[in-house]
Tab-separated table of C-alpha atoms in Angstrom:
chain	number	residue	atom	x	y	z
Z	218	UNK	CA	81.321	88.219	103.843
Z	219	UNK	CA	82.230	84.882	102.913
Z	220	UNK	CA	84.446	83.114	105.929
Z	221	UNK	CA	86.813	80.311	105.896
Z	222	UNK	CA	85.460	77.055	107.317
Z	223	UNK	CA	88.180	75.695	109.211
Z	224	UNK	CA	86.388	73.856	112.125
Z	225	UNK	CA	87.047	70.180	112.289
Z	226	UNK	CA	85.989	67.370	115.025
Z	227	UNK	CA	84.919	69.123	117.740
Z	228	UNK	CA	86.809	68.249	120.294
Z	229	UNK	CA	89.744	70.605	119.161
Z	230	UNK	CA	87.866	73.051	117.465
Z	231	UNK	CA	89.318	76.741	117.554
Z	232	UNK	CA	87.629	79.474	119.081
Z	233	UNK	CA	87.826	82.859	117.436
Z	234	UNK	CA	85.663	85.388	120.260
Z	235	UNK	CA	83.807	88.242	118.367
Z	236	UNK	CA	84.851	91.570	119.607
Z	237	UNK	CA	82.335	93.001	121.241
Z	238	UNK	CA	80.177	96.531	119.736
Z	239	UNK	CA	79.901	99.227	121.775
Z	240	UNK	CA	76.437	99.946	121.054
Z	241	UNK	CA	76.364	104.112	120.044
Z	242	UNK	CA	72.905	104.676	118.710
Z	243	UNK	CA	73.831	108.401	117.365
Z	244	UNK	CA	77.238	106.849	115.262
Z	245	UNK	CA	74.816	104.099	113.960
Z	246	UNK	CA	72.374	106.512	113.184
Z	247	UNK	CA	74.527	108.996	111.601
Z	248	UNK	CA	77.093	106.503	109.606
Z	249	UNK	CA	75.592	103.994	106.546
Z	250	UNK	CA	75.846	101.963	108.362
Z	251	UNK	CA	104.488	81.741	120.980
Z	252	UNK	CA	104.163	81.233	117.359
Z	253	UNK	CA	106.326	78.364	118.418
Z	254	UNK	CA	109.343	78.671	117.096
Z	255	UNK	CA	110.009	74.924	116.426
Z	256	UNK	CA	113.886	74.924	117.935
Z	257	UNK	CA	112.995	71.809	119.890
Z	258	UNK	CA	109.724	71.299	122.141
Z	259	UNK	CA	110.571	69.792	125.571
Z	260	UNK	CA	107.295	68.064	125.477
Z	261	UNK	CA	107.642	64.272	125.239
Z	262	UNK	CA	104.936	62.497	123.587
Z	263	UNK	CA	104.626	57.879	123.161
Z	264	UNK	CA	102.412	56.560	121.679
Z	265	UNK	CA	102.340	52.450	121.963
Z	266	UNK	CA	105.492	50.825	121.077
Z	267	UNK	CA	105.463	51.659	117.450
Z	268	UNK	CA	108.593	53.891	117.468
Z	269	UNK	CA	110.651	52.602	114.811
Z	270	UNK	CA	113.711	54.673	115.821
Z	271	UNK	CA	114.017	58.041	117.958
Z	272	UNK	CA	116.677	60.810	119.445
Z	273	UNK	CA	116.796	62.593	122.200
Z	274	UNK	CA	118.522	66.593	123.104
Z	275	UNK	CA	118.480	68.587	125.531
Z	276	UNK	CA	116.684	72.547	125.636
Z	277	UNK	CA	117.100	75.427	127.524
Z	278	UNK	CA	114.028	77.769	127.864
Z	279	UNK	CA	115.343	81.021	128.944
Z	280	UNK	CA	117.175	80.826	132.617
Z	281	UNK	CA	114.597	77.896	133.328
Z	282	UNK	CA	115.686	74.073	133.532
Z	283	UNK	CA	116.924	71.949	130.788
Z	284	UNK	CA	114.651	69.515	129.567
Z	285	UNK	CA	115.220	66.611	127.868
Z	286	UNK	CA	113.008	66.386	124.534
Z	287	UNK	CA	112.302	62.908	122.276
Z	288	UNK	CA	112.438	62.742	118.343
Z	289	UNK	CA	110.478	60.038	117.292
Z	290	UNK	CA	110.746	58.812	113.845
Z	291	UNK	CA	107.496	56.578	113.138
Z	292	UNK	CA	105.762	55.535	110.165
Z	293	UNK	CA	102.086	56.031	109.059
Z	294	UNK	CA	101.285	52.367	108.386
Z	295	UNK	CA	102.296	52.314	112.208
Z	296	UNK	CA	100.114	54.767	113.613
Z	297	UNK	CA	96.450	54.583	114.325
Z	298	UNK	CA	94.247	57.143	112.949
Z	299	UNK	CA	93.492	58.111	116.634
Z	300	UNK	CA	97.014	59.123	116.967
Z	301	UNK	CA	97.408	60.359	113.914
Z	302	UNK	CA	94.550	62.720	114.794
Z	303	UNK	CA	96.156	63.564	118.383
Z	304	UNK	CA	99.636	64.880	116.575
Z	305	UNK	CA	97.242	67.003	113.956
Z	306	UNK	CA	95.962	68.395	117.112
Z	307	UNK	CA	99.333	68.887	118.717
Z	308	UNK	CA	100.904	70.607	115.579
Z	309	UNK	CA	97.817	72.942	114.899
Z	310	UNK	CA	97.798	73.935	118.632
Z	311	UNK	CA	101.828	75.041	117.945
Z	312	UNK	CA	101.415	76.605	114.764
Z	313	UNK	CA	97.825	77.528	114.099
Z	314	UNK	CA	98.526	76.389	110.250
Z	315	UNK	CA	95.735	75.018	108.440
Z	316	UNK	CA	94.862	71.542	109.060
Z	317	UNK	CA	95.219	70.787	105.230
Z	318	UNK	CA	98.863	72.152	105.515
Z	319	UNK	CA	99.261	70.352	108.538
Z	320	UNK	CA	98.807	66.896	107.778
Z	321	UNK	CA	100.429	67.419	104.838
Z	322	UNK	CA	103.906	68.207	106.908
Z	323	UNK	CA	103.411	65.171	109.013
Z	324	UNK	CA	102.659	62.877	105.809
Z	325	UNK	CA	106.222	64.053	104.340
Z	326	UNK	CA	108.241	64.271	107.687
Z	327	UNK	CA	106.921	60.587	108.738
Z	328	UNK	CA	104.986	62.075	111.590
Z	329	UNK	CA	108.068	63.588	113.428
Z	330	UNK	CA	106.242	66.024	114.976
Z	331	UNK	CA	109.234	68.998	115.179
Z	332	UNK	CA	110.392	68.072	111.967
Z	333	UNK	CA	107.040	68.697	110.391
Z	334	UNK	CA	106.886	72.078	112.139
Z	335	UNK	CA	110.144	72.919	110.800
Z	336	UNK	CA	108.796	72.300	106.990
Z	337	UNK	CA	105.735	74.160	107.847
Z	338	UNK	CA	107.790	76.966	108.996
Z	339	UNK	CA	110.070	77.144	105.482
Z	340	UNK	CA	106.456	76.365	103.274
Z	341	UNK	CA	104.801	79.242	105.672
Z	342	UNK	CA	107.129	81.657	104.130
Z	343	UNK	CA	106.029	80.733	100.773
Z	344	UNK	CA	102.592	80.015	101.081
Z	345	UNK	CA	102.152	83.701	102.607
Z	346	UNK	CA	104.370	85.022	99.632
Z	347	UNK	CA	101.942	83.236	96.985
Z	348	UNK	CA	98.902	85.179	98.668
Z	349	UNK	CA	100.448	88.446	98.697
Z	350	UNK	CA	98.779	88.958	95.065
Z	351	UNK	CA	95.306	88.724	96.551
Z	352	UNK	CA	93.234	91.648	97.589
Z	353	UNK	CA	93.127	92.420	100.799
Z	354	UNK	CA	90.238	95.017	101.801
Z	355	UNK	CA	89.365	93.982	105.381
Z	356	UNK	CA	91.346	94.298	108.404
Z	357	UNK	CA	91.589	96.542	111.328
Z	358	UNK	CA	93.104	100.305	112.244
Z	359	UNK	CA	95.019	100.088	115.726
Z	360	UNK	CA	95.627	102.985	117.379
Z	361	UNK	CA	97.988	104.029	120.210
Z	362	UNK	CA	98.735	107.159	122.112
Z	363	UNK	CA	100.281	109.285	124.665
Z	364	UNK	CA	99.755	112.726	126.355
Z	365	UNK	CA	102.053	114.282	123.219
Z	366	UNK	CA	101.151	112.011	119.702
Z	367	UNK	CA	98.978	109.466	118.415
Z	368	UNK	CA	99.684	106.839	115.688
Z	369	UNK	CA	97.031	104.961	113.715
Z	370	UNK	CA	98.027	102.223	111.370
Z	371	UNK	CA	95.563	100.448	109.252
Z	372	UNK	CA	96.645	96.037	109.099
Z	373	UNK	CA	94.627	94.405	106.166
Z	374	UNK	CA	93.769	90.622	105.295
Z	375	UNK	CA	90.932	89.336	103.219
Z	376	UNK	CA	88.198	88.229	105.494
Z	377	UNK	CA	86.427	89.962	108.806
Z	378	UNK	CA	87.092	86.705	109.848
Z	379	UNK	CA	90.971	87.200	110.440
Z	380	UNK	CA	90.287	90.601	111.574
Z	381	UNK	CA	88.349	89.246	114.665
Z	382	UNK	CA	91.794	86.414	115.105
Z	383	UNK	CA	93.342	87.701	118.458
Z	384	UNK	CA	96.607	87.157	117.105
Z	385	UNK	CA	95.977	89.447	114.095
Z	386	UNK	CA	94.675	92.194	116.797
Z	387	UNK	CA	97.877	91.657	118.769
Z	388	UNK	CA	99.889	92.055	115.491
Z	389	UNK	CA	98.180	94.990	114.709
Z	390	UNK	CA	98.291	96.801	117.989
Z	391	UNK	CA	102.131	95.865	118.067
Z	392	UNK	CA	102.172	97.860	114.991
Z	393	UNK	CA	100.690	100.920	116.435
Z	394	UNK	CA	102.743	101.217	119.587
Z	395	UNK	CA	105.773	101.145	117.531
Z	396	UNK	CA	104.934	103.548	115.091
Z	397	UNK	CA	103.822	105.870	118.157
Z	398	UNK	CA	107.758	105.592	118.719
Z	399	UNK	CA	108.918	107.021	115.632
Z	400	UNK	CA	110.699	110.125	115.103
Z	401	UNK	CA	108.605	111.939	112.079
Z	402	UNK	CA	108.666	115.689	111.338
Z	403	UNK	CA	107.652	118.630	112.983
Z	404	UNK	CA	104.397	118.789	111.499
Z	405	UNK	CA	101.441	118.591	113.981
Z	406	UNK	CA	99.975	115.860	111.179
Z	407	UNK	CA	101.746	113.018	108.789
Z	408	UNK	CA	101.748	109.959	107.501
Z	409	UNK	CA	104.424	108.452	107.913
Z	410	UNK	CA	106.041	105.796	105.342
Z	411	UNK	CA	105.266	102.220	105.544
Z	412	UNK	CA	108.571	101.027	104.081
Z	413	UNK	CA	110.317	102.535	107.448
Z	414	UNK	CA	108.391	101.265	109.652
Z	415	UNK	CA	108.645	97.010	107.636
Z	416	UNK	CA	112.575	97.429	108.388
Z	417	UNK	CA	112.245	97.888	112.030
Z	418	UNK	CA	111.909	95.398	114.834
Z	419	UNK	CA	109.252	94.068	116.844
Z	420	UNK	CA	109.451	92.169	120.053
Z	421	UNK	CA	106.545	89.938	120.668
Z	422	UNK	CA	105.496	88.442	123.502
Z	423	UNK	CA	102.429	85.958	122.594
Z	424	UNK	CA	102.158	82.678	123.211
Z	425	UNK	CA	101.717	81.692	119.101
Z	426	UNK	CA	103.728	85.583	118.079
Z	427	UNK	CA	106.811	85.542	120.153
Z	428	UNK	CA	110.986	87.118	120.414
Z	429	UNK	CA	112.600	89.491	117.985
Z	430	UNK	CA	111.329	89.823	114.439
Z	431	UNK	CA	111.501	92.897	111.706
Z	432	UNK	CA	108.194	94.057	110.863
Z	433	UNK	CA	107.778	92.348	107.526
Z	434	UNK	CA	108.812	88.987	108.999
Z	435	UNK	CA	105.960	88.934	111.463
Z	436	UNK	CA	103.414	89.843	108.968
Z	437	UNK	CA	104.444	87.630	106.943
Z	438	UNK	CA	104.431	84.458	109.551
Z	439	UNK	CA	101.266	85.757	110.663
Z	440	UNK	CA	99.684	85.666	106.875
Z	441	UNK	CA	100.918	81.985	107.159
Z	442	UNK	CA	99.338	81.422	110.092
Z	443	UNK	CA	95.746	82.485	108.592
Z	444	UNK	CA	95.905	81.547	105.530
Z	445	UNK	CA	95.518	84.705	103.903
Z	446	UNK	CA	97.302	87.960	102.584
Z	447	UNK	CA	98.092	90.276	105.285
Z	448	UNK	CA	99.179	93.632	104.006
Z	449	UNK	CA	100.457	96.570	106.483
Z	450	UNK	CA	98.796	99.515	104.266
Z	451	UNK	CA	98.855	103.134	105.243
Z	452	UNK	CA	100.108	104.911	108.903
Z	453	UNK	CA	99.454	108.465	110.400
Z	454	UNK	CA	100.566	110.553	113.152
Z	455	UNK	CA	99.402	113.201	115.240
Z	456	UNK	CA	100.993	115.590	117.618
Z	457	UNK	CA	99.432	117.634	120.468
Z	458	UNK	CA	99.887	121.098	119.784
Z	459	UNK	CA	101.952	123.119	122.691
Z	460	UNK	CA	99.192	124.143	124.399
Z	461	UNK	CA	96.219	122.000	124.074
Z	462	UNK	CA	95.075	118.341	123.436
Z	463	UNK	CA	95.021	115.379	121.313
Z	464	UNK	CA	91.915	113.173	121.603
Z	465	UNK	CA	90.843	110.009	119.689
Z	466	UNK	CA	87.863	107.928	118.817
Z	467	UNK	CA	87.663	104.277	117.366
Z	468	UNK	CA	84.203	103.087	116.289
Z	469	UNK	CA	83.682	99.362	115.579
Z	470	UNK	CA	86.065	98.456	118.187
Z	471	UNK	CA	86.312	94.774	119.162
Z	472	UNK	CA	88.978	95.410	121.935
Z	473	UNK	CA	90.642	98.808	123.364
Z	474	UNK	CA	93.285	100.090	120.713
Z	475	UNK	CA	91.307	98.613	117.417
Z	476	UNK	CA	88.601	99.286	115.231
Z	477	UNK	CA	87.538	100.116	111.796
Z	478	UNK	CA	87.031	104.032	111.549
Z	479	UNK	CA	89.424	105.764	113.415
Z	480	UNK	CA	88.906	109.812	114.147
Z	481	UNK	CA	91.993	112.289	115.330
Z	482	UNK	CA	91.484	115.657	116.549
Z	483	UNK	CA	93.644	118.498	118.536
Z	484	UNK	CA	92.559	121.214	120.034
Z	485	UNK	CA	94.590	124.284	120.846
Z	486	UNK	CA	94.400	127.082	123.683
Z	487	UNK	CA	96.167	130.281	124.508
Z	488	UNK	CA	96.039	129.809	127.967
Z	489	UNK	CA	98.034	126.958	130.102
Z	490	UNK	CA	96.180	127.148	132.635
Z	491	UNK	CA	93.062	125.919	131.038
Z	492	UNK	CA	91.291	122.918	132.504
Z	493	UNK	CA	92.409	119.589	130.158
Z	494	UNK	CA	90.111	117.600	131.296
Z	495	UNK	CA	87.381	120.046	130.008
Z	496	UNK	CA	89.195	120.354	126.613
Z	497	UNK	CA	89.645	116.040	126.617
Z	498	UNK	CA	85.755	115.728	127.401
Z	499	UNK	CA	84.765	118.128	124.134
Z	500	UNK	CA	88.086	116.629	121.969
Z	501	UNK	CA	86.914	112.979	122.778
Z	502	UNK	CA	83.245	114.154	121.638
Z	503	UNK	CA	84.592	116.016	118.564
Z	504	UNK	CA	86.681	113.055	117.652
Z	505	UNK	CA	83.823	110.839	117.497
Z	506	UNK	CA	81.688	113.708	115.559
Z	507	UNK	CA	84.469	113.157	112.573
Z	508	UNK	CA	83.859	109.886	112.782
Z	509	UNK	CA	80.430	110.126	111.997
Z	510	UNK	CA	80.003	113.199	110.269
Z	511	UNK	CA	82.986	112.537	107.810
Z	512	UNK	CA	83.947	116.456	106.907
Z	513	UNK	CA	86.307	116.930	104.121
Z	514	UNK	CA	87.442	120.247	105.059
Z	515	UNK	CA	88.255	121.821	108.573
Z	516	UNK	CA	87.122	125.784	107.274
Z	517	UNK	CA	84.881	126.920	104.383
Z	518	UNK	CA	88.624	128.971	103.627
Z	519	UNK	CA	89.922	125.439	103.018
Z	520	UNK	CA	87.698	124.676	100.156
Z	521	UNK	CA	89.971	124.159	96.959
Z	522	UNK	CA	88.834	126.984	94.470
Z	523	UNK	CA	88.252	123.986	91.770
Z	524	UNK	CA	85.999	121.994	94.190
Z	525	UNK	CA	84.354	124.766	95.091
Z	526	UNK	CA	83.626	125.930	91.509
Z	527	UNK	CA	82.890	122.468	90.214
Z	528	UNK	CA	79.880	122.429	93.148
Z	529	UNK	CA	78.502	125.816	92.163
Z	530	UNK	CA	78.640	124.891	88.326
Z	531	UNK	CA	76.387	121.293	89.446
Z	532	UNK	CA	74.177	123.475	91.931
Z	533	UNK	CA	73.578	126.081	88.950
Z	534	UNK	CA	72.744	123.601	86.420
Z	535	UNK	CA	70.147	121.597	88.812
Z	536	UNK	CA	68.233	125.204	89.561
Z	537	UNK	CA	68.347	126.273	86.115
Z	538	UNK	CA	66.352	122.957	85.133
Z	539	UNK	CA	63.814	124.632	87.464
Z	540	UNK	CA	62.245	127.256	84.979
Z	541	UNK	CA	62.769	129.875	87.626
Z	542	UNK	CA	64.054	133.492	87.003
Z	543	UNK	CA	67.932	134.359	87.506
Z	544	UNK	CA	67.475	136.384	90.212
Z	545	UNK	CA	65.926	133.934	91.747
Z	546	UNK	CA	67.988	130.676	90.418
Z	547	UNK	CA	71.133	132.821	92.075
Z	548	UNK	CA	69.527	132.331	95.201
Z	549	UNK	CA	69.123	129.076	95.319
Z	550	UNK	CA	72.852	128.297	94.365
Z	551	UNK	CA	73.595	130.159	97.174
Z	552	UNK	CA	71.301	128.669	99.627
Z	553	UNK	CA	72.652	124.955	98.143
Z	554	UNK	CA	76.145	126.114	98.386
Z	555	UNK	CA	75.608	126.676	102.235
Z	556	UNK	CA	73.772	123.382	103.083
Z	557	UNK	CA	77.291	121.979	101.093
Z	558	UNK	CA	79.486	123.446	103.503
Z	559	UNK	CA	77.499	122.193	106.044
Z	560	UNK	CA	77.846	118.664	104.745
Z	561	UNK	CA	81.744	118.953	104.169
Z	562	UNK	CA	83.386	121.834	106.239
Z	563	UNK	CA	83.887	120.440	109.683
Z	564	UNK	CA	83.151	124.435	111.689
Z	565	UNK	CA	79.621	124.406	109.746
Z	566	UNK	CA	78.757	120.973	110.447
Z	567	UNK	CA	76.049	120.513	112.941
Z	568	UNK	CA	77.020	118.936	116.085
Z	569	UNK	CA	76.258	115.393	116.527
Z	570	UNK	CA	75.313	115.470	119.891
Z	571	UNK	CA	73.773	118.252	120.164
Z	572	UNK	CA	72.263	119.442	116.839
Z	573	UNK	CA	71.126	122.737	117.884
Z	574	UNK	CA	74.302	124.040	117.174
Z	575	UNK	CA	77.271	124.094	114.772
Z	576	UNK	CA	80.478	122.875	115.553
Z	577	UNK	CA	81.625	126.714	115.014
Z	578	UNK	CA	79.298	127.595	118.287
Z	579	UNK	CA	80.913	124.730	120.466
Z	580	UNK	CA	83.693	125.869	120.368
Z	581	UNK	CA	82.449	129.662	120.723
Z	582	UNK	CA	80.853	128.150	123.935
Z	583	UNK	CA	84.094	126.219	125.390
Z	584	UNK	CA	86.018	129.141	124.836
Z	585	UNK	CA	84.111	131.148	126.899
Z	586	UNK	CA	83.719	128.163	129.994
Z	587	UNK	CA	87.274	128.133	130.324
Z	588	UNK	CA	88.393	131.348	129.574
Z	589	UNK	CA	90.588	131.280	126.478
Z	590	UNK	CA	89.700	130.993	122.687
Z	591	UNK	CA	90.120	127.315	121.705
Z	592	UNK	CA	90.168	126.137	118.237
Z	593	UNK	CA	90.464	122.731	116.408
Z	594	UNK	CA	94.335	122.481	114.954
Z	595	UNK	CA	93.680	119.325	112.817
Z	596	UNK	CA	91.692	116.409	112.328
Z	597	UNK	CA	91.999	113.343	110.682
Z	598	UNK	CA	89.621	110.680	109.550
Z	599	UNK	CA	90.710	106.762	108.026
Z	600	UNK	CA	88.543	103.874	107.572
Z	601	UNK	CA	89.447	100.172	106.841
Z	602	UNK	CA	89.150	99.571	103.176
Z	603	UNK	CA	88.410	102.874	102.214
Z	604	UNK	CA	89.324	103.130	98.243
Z	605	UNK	CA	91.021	99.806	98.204
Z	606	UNK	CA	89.016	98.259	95.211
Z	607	UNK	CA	89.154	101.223	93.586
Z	608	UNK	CA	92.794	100.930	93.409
Z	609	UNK	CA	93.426	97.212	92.730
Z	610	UNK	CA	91.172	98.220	89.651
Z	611	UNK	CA	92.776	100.711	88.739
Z	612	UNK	CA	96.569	100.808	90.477
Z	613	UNK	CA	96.025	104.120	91.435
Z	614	UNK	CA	98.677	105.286	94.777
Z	615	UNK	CA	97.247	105.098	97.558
Z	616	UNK	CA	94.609	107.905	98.772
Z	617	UNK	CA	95.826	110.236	102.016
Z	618	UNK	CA	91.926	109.722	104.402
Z	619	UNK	CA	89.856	112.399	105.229
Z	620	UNK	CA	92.159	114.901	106.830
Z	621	UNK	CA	93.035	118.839	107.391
């Protein structure tokens, strides 16, 4: 993946940590693999005596003291590159805008520091809307949850780069913990629509992300704060059944809450009285199994006739090629068909962590341990980028993730 190169000198280089991988052999094994607002800065900054002419007003930050804050008007043929470099710095730090777009604010406001944030604050808006037509397959799911729901939203841009940005993470988990609020059906599993959740409100508390902004206005500062298109694409939501669990898994995750495959599963009981924490210990471990495994289907009864005929009529064909006699071509569909279920069918699937059993015989096993029949109510199954390309190419609507 190609990054941006936005380091400069380096004694105000930015920092972007890498999240670090939790390192899970099996999953390896088994997968391929406050922005300021610019409403007056009580910060007063001289440099020399070149001020040509200046203004001062007074701020209120919250219930703290008033400040008293300088304007100063000053002219580049007046100002040193040195200080012309220090205000760069100063800007960048409050707005995180490129330095191109940067200087380029200070060149037309005269290097008046808040009025140059100001502009870059109006050409944010637009630069962000001029990206929007770019693709944006990267990006990050954040997830959030309580005892009763869970809510999974995927947050794209255009380069793992701005996924790793701490203030894209925070954006993203902001995202999450408000859909987890949302009142959706009665269904134990949705999505939910996007367009909702863009009209409501966030409030942000982060140093360069901060006070009370709709949805789509904080993704789009944020895509002018990167430099890129950021595009909220898809949300889901999960509900515990009455009597069981909910348990999640996020592989890939460079802080609690994010990652880039995201698995969903509940689990339901008869019983109340059944121990949770061992239903949360198998859930958590089945969670992470649909990560991996990636089944399509939760029975072999949920197999769509047409997929299922369209796989005999390929299986059929290959053994035929064989030579062999019917009788004994019959048997081999047969014999292919069940090694498909296992591939696809989540109950047929062999365990992950323990591959000396099916999925079906966990659960034959946990039912007995804590004395009631426990089953697997739904699942669900989203990855970052998953199908994107496909549908730029194509404009296709958007595809549901692996779910049942």
């Amino acid at each position: 993946m190609t990054h941006h190169n936005r380091s400069h000198s380096s004694n105000w280089k930015m920092v972007f940590y890498r999240g670090v991988k939790r390192p899970i052999a099996i999953i390896y094994k088994s997968l391929n693999s406050s922005i300021c607002c610019g409403h007056g800065y009580s910060t007063l900054t001289r440099y020399g005596n070149s001020i040509a002419e200046s203004g001062g007003y007074f701020h209120k930050h919250g219930n703290g003291p008033r400040t008293f804050a300088v304007s100063i008007r000053r002219y580049s043929a007046e100002i040193s590159s040195s200080e012309q470099m220090n205000l760069i710095k100063l800007l960048r730090e409050r707005t995180s805008a490129p330095i191109k777009e940067v200087k380029a604010a200070l060149v037309t406001s005269n290097w008046v520091i808040e009025a140059a944030q100001k502009d870059l604050r109006k050409r944010g808006i637009v630069l962000a809307s001029k990206k929007s037509s770019r693709t944006a397959a990267e990006g990050l799911l954040a997830l959030a949850q309580n005892e009763r729901k869970a809510a999974v939203i995927e947050l794209n841009c255009e380069t793992d780069f701005v996924a790793r940005n701490e203030i894209f993470q925070y954006l993203a988990l902001s995202l999450a913990k408000l859909a987890l609020l949302l009142e959706g059906s009665q269904q134990s599993f949705a999505a939910f629509p996007i367009g909702h959740l863009e009209e409501l409100k966030l409030n942000l508390d982060h140093p360069k992300l901060s006070g009370e902004k709709s949805v789509q206005n904080a993704i789009t500062e944020v895509a002018a704060m990167m430099g890129e298109n950021v595009k909220l694409r898809r949300g889901f939501a999960m509900s515990a059944p009455p009597l069981g669990v909910i348990s999640t898994y996020l592989h890939t995750s460079p802080q609690p809450g994010v990652g880039r495959i995201a698995g969903i599963l509940s689990l339901e009981v008869e019983d109340k009285n059944v121990s949770q924490d061992a239903l949360q210990h198998v859930g958590s471990e089945l969670a992470m199994h649909v990560v991996a495994a990636k089944p399509l289907f939760l029975t072999k009864e949920d197999v769509s006739s047409d997929a299922l005929s369209n796989e005999r009529e390929i299986l059929k064909s290959q053994a035929e090629s064989s030579g062999k006699p019917q009788i004994a071509i019959e048997k081999m569909v047969e014999g292919r068909l069940r090694k498909y279920f296992e591939e696809v069918v989540l109950m047929e699937q062999k365990f992950i962590v323990n591959d000396t059993m099916n999925v079906k015989t966990l659960l034959s096993n946990l039912s007995k341990d804590v004395g009631s029949p426990v089953k697997i109510g739904s699942f669900l199954r989203v990855e970052v980028g998953e199908g994107l390309q496909g549908l730029e190419a194509s404009n296709e609507s958007e595809p549901l993730a692996n779910a049942a």
